[in-house]
Amino acid sequence: MKTDPIQFDIEINDVIFPLLLGEGDANLRYLEGHFDSQLTARGSRIIVKGPTDESDRIKRVFSDLESLYLRRSDVSAKDIRTILRLAGFTGGASSTVVPVDQGPVVFDSSRGPVRARGENQERYIAMIEQKAIVFGIGPAGTGKTYLAVAKAVDWYHRRLVDKIILVRPVVETGETLGFLPGDILEKVDPYFRPLYDALDEMLTREKVRRFIERGAIEVAPLAYMRGRTLNHAFVILDEAQNTTSGQMKMFLTRLGISSRAVLTGDLTQIDLTDASKSGLLEAQQVLSQIEGIGFVDFTDTDVVRHPLVADILRAYQNNNGDPKNG
């Protein structure tokens, strides 16, 4: 339900105002296509006229854009789309604007199509289709896990696999699984929350629960993979940087008939006592030449979370820091 219209001005820094508008006001028109409000450039102001319930989000969009221009002197189309998405804009009622570089659909989820965004994500998805084992390595927020989950659900819906298996090494920080309350699923639930969040977006929470109950989705710590053969399954090993050499070898040799394995990890976030013993680091060094195994290296330019995430990652990298946040 539309609210009563309102008109207000947004003041923009004089220096960056022409850059923010884009050539021929292209950026402004692109932004307007996602709002129900009308945007007019006048002097160093944006005059906004439209529904009251859009006003705060529009102010947030322009505030974020101005902050980015002041820091970078340039903002890409991907940055603009990310800012719009984070502010809750997916296109106004009359919008016909579609970004020309929208990537291919990976899976039509309950919340709309999941798309690969950017060259590395497209290469990642193509490699998962082509190779039995794929490693996605790179910083937080690059879509490694999210797209792997989307592809797993896609394969399950296409009946290319019988089940989805989600695996993580449980690296404990003060509490052991034996001390945590509940059964094994309840014990490991906090470790698997990022995977559950992705599944909830692809399907719904209720569907995910039903799939787990009937065994179509299995969740297990890495230690529970020993001795198994995983046939007709799409297996995702998340946080692979926290595997030891022995665990990595054990996991890779579980793969059975008509199965796919995707391993995701960030080599800057190794929580092992000796980071040089990471199974992911070793796998990157010794398996890269094997036919049937693919590696995709993501960088901070592939980050699809809030634009500040890429800046944060670069700042830590420049300071030789080691951010511990997934």
Short mmCIF file of C-alpha atoms in Angstrom, two decimals:
data_model
loop_
_atom_site.label_atom_id
_atom_site.label_comp_id
_atom_site.label_asym_id
_atom_site.label_seq_id
_atom_site.Cartn_x
_atom_site.Cartn_y
_atom_site.Cartn_z
CA MET A 1 0.00 0.00 0.00
CA LYS A 2 1.45 3.35 -1.11
CA THR A 3 1.82 6.14 1.48
CA ASP A 4 1.24 9.85 0.86
CA PRO A 5 3.93 11.52 -1.32
CA ILE A 6 6.67 13.58 0.21
CA GLN A 7 9.33 15.91 -1.26
CA PHE A 8 12.78 16.47 0.22
CA ASP A 9 16.34 17.39 -0.82
CA ILE A 10 19.55 15.39 -0.48
CA GLU A 11 22.72 17.51 -0.39
CA ILE A 12 25.70 15.95 -2.20
CA ASN A 13 29.39 16.93 -1.99
CA ASP A 14 30.07 19.39 -4.84
CA VAL A 15 33.23 17.60 -6.00
CA ILE A 16 31.69 14.19 -6.48
CA PHE A 17 28.22 15.32 -7.61
CA PRO A 18 28.91 15.01 -11.38
CA LEU A 19 30.61 11.62 -10.83
CA LEU A 20 27.67 10.32 -8.84
CA LEU A 21 25.20 11.36 -11.54
CA GLY A 22 27.18 9.60 -14.26
CA GLU A 23 27.50 10.54 -17.91
CA GLY A 24 24.23 12.00 -19.11
CA ASP A 25 22.81 11.39 -15.61
CA ALA A 26 22.92 7.66 -16.38
CA ASN A 27 23.52 6.64 -12.75
CA LEU A 28 20.67 8.83 -11.55
CA ARG A 29 18.27 7.35 -14.11
CA TYR A 30 19.41 3.83 -13.21
CA LEU A 31 18.80 4.52 -9.52
CA GLU A 32 15.42 6.09 -10.23
CA GLY A 33 14.38 2.94 -12.07
CA HIS A 34 14.56 1.09 -8.74
CA PHE A 35 12.42 3.59 -6.82
CA ASP A 36 8.80 4.65 -7.00
CA SER A 37 10.07 8.17 -6.32
CA GLN A 38 11.10 10.78 -8.87
CA LEU A 39 14.70 12.07 -8.71
CA THR A 40 15.77 15.44 -10.07
CA ALA A 41 19.31 16.87 -10.04
CA ARG A 42 19.53 20.56 -9.21
CA GLY A 43 22.76 22.31 -8.27
CA SER A 44 24.43 19.99 -5.80
CA ARG A 45 21.14 18.55 -4.60
CA ILE A 46 18.97 15.60 -5.45
CA ILE A 47 15.29 16.50 -5.18
CA VAL A 48 13.23 13.45 -4.26
CA LYS A 49 9.46 13.30 -4.66
CA GLY A 50 7.65 10.09 -3.86
CA PRO A 51 6.17 7.78 -1.21
CA THR A 52 7.06 8.59 2.40
CA ASP A 53 8.00 4.99 3.14
CA GLU A 54 10.87 5.17 0.61
CA SER A 55 12.48 8.31 1.99
CA ASP A 56 14.77 6.81 4.64
CA ARG A 57 16.04 4.08 2.30
CA ILE A 58 16.72 6.55 -0.51
CA LYS A 59 18.69 8.75 1.89
CA ARG A 60 20.69 5.69 2.93
CA VAL A 61 21.46 4.80 -0.71
CA PHE A 62 22.82 8.26 -1.50
CA SER A 63 24.72 8.45 1.80
CA ASP A 64 26.43 5.13 1.05
CA LEU A 65 27.21 6.18 -2.53
CA GLU A 66 28.68 9.50 -1.39
CA SER A 67 30.85 7.74 1.21
CA LEU A 68 32.17 5.34 -1.42
CA TYR A 69 33.00 8.10 -3.91
CA LEU A 70 34.82 10.08 -1.23
CA ARG A 71 36.99 7.06 -0.38
CA ARG A 72 37.57 5.61 -3.85
CA SER A 73 36.91 8.38 -6.40
CA ASP A 74 35.08 5.71 -8.36
CA VAL A 75 32.20 3.30 -7.83
CA SER A 76 31.32 0.44 -10.16
CA ALA A 77 27.88 -0.62 -11.37
CA LYS A 78 28.25 -3.66 -9.10
CA ASP A 79 28.72 -1.35 -6.09
CA ILE A 80 25.55 0.54 -6.98
CA ARG A 81 23.55 -2.68 -7.31
CA THR A 82 24.90 -3.93 -3.98
CA ILE A 83 23.95 -0.71 -2.21
CA LEU A 84 20.44 -0.86 -3.71
CA ARG A 85 20.03 -4.48 -2.65
CA LEU A 86 21.20 -3.79 0.90
CA ALA A 87 18.76 -0.90 1.17
CA GLY A 88 15.91 -3.21 0.12
CA PHE A 89 15.35 -1.95 -3.43
CA THR A 90 14.88 -4.60 -6.11
CA GLY A 91 13.16 -2.40 -8.70
CA GLY A 92 10.32 0.11 -8.58
CA ALA A 93 6.81 -0.67 -9.74
CA SER A 94 7.42 0.95 -13.11
CA SER A 95 11.06 -0.06 -13.44
CA THR A 96 12.24 -1.47 -16.75
CA VAL A 97 15.92 -1.07 -15.98
CA VAL A 98 17.88 -4.32 -16.04
CA PRO A 99 21.68 -4.28 -15.58
CA VAL A 100 23.31 -5.40 -18.81
CA ASP A 101 25.83 -7.56 -17.00
CA GLN A 102 23.36 -9.57 -14.90
CA GLY A 103 24.84 -13.02 -14.67
CA PRO A 104 23.25 -16.33 -15.60
CA VAL A 105 20.63 -17.84 -13.30
CA VAL A 106 22.07 -20.55 -11.05
CA PHE A 107 18.81 -21.51 -9.37
CA ASP A 108 15.27 -20.07 -9.17
CA SER A 109 14.94 -19.87 -5.41
CA SER A 110 11.85 -19.12 -3.33
CA ARG A 111 13.01 -15.48 -3.18
CA GLY A 112 13.79 -15.09 -6.86
CA PRO A 113 16.61 -16.14 -9.19
CA VAL A 114 20.10 -16.66 -7.79
CA ARG A 115 22.59 -15.31 -10.32
CA ALA A 116 26.33 -15.57 -10.76
CA ARG A 117 27.71 -12.06 -10.56
CA GLY A 118 31.00 -11.33 -12.20
CA GLU A 119 33.54 -13.33 -14.16
CA ASN A 120 34.88 -15.39 -11.25
CA GLN A 121 31.43 -16.44 -10.04
CA GLU A 122 30.42 -17.44 -13.58
CA ARG A 123 33.64 -19.46 -13.95
CA TYR A 124 32.98 -21.07 -10.56
CA ILE A 125 29.48 -22.19 -11.57
CA ALA A 126 30.67 -23.45 -14.96
CA MET A 127 33.48 -25.41 -13.31
CA ILE A 128 31.06 -27.08 -10.86
CA GLU A 129 29.08 -28.33 -13.86
CA GLN A 130 32.18 -29.67 -15.57
CA LYS A 131 34.44 -31.10 -12.86
CA ALA A 132 33.89 -33.68 -10.12
CA ILE A 133 35.78 -31.69 -7.47
CA VAL A 134 35.94 -27.89 -7.31
CA PHE A 135 37.76 -25.67 -4.81
CA GLY A 136 36.47 -22.13 -4.24
CA ILE A 137 39.16 -20.19 -2.38
CA GLY A 138 38.98 -16.56 -1.35
CA PRO A 139 37.89 -13.96 1.22
CA ALA A 140 34.60 -13.60 3.05
CA GLY A 141 31.60 -12.38 1.10
CA THR A 142 32.60 -13.58 -2.37
CA GLY A 143 29.69 -16.02 -2.70
CA LYS A 144 31.74 -19.23 -2.48
CA THR A 145 29.43 -21.05 -0.06
CA TYR A 146 26.20 -19.40 -1.19
CA LEU A 147 26.65 -20.38 -4.82
CA ALA A 148 27.80 -23.89 -3.90
CA VAL A 149 24.56 -24.35 -1.93
CA ALA A 150 22.54 -22.92 -4.84
CA LYS A 151 24.19 -25.36 -7.22
CA ALA A 152 23.59 -28.27 -4.83
CA VAL A 153 19.87 -27.47 -4.64
CA ASP A 154 19.80 -27.03 -8.43
CA TRP A 155 21.33 -30.47 -8.95
CA TYR A 156 18.93 -32.05 -6.48
CA HIS A 157 15.92 -30.50 -8.23
CA ARG A 158 17.25 -31.69 -11.59
CA ARG A 159 17.56 -35.20 -10.06
CA LEU A 160 21.25 -35.34 -10.85
CA VAL A 161 21.92 -36.35 -7.22
CA ASP A 162 19.87 -38.09 -4.54
CA LYS A 163 21.00 -36.00 -1.62
CA ILE A 164 22.92 -32.95 -0.46
CA ILE A 165 25.61 -33.44 2.19
CA LEU A 166 26.90 -30.42 4.10
CA VAL A 167 30.20 -30.91 5.92
CA ARG A 168 32.37 -28.67 8.11
CA PRO A 169 35.43 -29.29 10.26
CA VAL A 170 34.51 -28.51 13.85
CA VAL A 171 37.32 -26.36 15.20
CA GLU A 172 36.44 -25.82 18.84
CA THR A 173 37.10 -22.60 20.73
CA GLY A 174 36.76 -23.46 24.39
CA GLU A 175 33.78 -25.82 24.27
CA THR A 176 33.78 -29.41 23.05
CA LEU A 177 30.91 -31.14 21.29
CA GLY A 178 30.67 -33.51 24.25
CA PHE A 179 29.93 -30.63 26.62
CA LEU A 180 27.34 -28.93 24.42
CA PRO A 181 23.68 -29.88 25.07
CA GLY A 182 21.46 -31.89 22.71
CA ASP A 183 21.92 -34.51 20.02
CA ILE A 184 24.56 -34.31 17.30
CA LEU A 185 22.47 -32.01 15.05
CA GLU A 186 21.87 -29.60 17.93
CA LYS A 187 25.54 -29.70 18.90
CA VAL A 188 26.80 -28.80 15.43
CA ASP A 189 24.00 -26.34 14.60
CA PRO A 190 26.05 -23.19 15.39
CA TYR A 191 28.88 -24.36 13.11
CA PHE A 192 26.49 -24.91 10.19
CA ARG A 193 24.44 -21.74 10.55
CA PRO A 194 25.88 -20.07 7.37
CA LEU A 195 24.89 -23.14 5.35
CA TYR A 196 21.41 -23.22 6.89
CA ASP A 197 20.98 -19.52 6.09
CA ALA A 198 21.81 -20.15 2.44
CA LEU A 199 19.45 -23.14 2.29
CA ASP A 200 16.64 -21.10 3.86
CA GLU A 201 17.01 -18.58 1.02
CA MET A 202 17.08 -21.23 -1.70
CA LEU A 203 14.07 -23.12 -0.37
CA THR A 204 12.21 -22.18 2.81
CA ARG A 205 12.98 -23.03 6.42
CA GLU A 206 10.08 -25.50 6.48
CA LYS A 207 11.28 -27.28 3.32
CA VAL A 208 14.82 -27.47 4.67
CA ARG A 209 13.51 -29.07 7.86
CA ARG A 210 11.51 -31.64 5.87
CA PHE A 211 14.47 -32.42 3.60
CA ILE A 212 16.69 -33.02 6.63
CA GLU A 213 14.07 -35.25 8.27
CA ARG A 214 13.81 -37.50 5.23
CA GLY A 215 17.57 -37.55 4.57
CA ALA A 216 17.59 -35.51 1.36
CA ILE A 217 19.85 -33.03 3.17
CA GLU A 218 22.46 -34.38 5.57
CA VAL A 219 24.52 -32.28 7.94
CA ALA A 220 27.64 -33.76 9.50
CA PRO A 221 30.98 -32.78 11.05
CA LEU A 222 33.97 -33.77 8.94
CA ALA A 223 35.01 -36.48 11.43
CA TYR A 224 31.78 -38.39 10.63
CA MET A 225 32.85 -38.86 6.99
CA ARG A 226 35.53 -41.42 7.80
CA GLY A 227 34.83 -44.87 6.33
CA ARG A 228 31.93 -43.72 4.13
CA THR A 229 31.50 -43.77 0.35
CA LEU A 230 29.35 -40.90 -0.90
CA ASN A 231 27.43 -41.99 -4.00
CA HIS A 232 24.93 -39.89 -6.00
CA ALA A 233 25.49 -36.92 -3.69
CA PHE A 234 26.37 -33.24 -3.93
CA VAL A 235 28.84 -32.70 -1.09
CA ILE A 236 29.93 -29.30 0.20
CA LEU A 237 32.90 -28.98 2.55
CA ASP A 238 32.78 -25.49 4.02
CA GLU A 239 35.63 -23.80 5.94
CA ALA A 240 38.06 -26.21 4.29
CA GLN A 241 41.03 -24.12 5.43
CA ASN A 242 40.52 -25.63 8.90
CA THR A 243 41.07 -29.23 7.76
CA THR A 244 44.34 -30.97 8.46
CA SER A 245 46.22 -32.73 5.68
CA GLY A 246 44.86 -36.08 6.82
CA GLN A 247 41.28 -34.84 7.03
CA MET A 248 41.46 -33.34 3.54
CA LYS A 249 42.78 -36.58 2.05
CA MET A 250 40.13 -38.57 3.92
CA PHE A 251 37.33 -36.31 2.66
CA LEU A 252 38.45 -36.26 -0.99
CA THR A 253 38.67 -40.04 -1.10
CA ARG A 254 35.04 -40.41 0.12
CA LEU A 255 33.68 -39.33 -3.27
CA GLY A 256 31.70 -42.10 -4.97
CA ILE A 257 29.68 -42.72 -8.13
CA SER A 258 27.85 -39.76 -9.76
CA SER A 259 28.85 -37.33 -7.02
CA ARG A 260 30.14 -33.77 -6.95
CA ALA A 261 32.24 -32.14 -4.24
CA VAL A 262 32.71 -28.42 -3.72
CA LEU A 263 35.20 -27.26 -1.11
CA THR A 264 35.21 -23.65 0.04
CA GLY A 265 37.69 -21.84 2.23
CA ASP A 266 39.67 -18.73 3.01
CA LEU A 267 43.40 -19.16 3.54
CA THR A 268 43.53 -15.93 5.57
CA GLN A 269 41.21 -17.42 8.19
CA ILE A 270 42.98 -20.61 9.27
CA ASP A 271 42.10 -21.42 12.89
CA LEU A 272 44.48 -24.38 13.23
CA THR A 273 47.31 -24.09 15.75
CA ASP A 274 49.81 -24.41 12.89
CA ALA A 275 48.43 -22.61 9.82
CA SER A 276 51.05 -24.23 7.58
CA LYS A 277 49.39 -27.61 8.21
CA SER A 278 46.11 -26.57 6.55
CA GLY A 279 44.76 -29.30 4.30
CA LEU A 280 43.36 -26.67 1.94
CA LEU A 281 46.75 -25.03 1.55
CA GLU A 282 48.34 -28.40 0.78
CA ALA A 283 45.56 -29.36 -1.66
CA GLN A 284 46.06 -26.11 -3.54
CA GLN A 285 49.74 -26.94 -3.94
CA VAL A 286 49.53 -30.63 -4.89
CA LEU A 287 46.20 -31.14 -6.70
CA SER A 288 46.00 -28.21 -9.11
CA GLN A 289 47.28 -30.21 -12.10
CA ILE A 290 44.87 -33.14 -11.77
CA GLU A 291 42.27 -33.39 -14.53
CA GLY A 292 38.79 -33.34 -13.06
CA ILE A 293 39.72 -31.05 -10.17
CA GLY A 294 39.15 -27.31 -10.55
CA PHE A 295 40.29 -24.29 -8.56
CA VAL A 296 38.71 -20.83 -8.58
CA ASP A 297 40.52 -18.07 -6.70
CA PHE A 298 38.33 -15.19 -5.53
CA THR A 299 39.66 -11.78 -4.48
CA ASP A 300 38.26 -8.80 -2.60
CA THR A 301 36.99 -7.41 -5.93
CA ASP A 302 34.49 -10.30 -5.98
CA VAL A 303 32.92 -9.38 -2.63
CA VAL A 304 29.12 -9.16 -2.92
CA ARG A 305 28.29 -8.13 0.63
CA HIS A 306 28.15 -4.49 1.70
CA PRO A 307 30.72 -2.47 -0.32
CA LEU A 308 32.54 -1.66 2.94
CA VAL A 309 33.47 -5.35 3.31
CA ALA A 310 35.88 -5.11 0.38
CA ASP A 311 37.44 -1.98 1.88
CA ILE A 312 37.79 -3.70 5.26
CA LEU A 313 39.48 -6.73 3.70
CA ARG A 314 41.92 -4.52 1.78
CA ALA A 315 42.73 -2.52 4.91
CA TYR A 316 43.57 -5.66 6.88
CA GLN A 317 45.59 -7.03 3.97
CA ASN A 318 47.59 -3.81 3.69
CA ASN A 319 48.25 -3.94 7.42
CA ASN A 320 49.21 -7.64 7.27
CA GLY A 321 46.28 -8.37 9.57
CA ASP A 322 44.28 -11.56 9.84
CA PRO A 323 40.56 -10.85 10.19
CA LYS A 324 38.72 -13.77 11.78
CA ASN A 325 35.21 -13.28 10.51
CA GLY A 326 33.38 -15.44 7.94
#
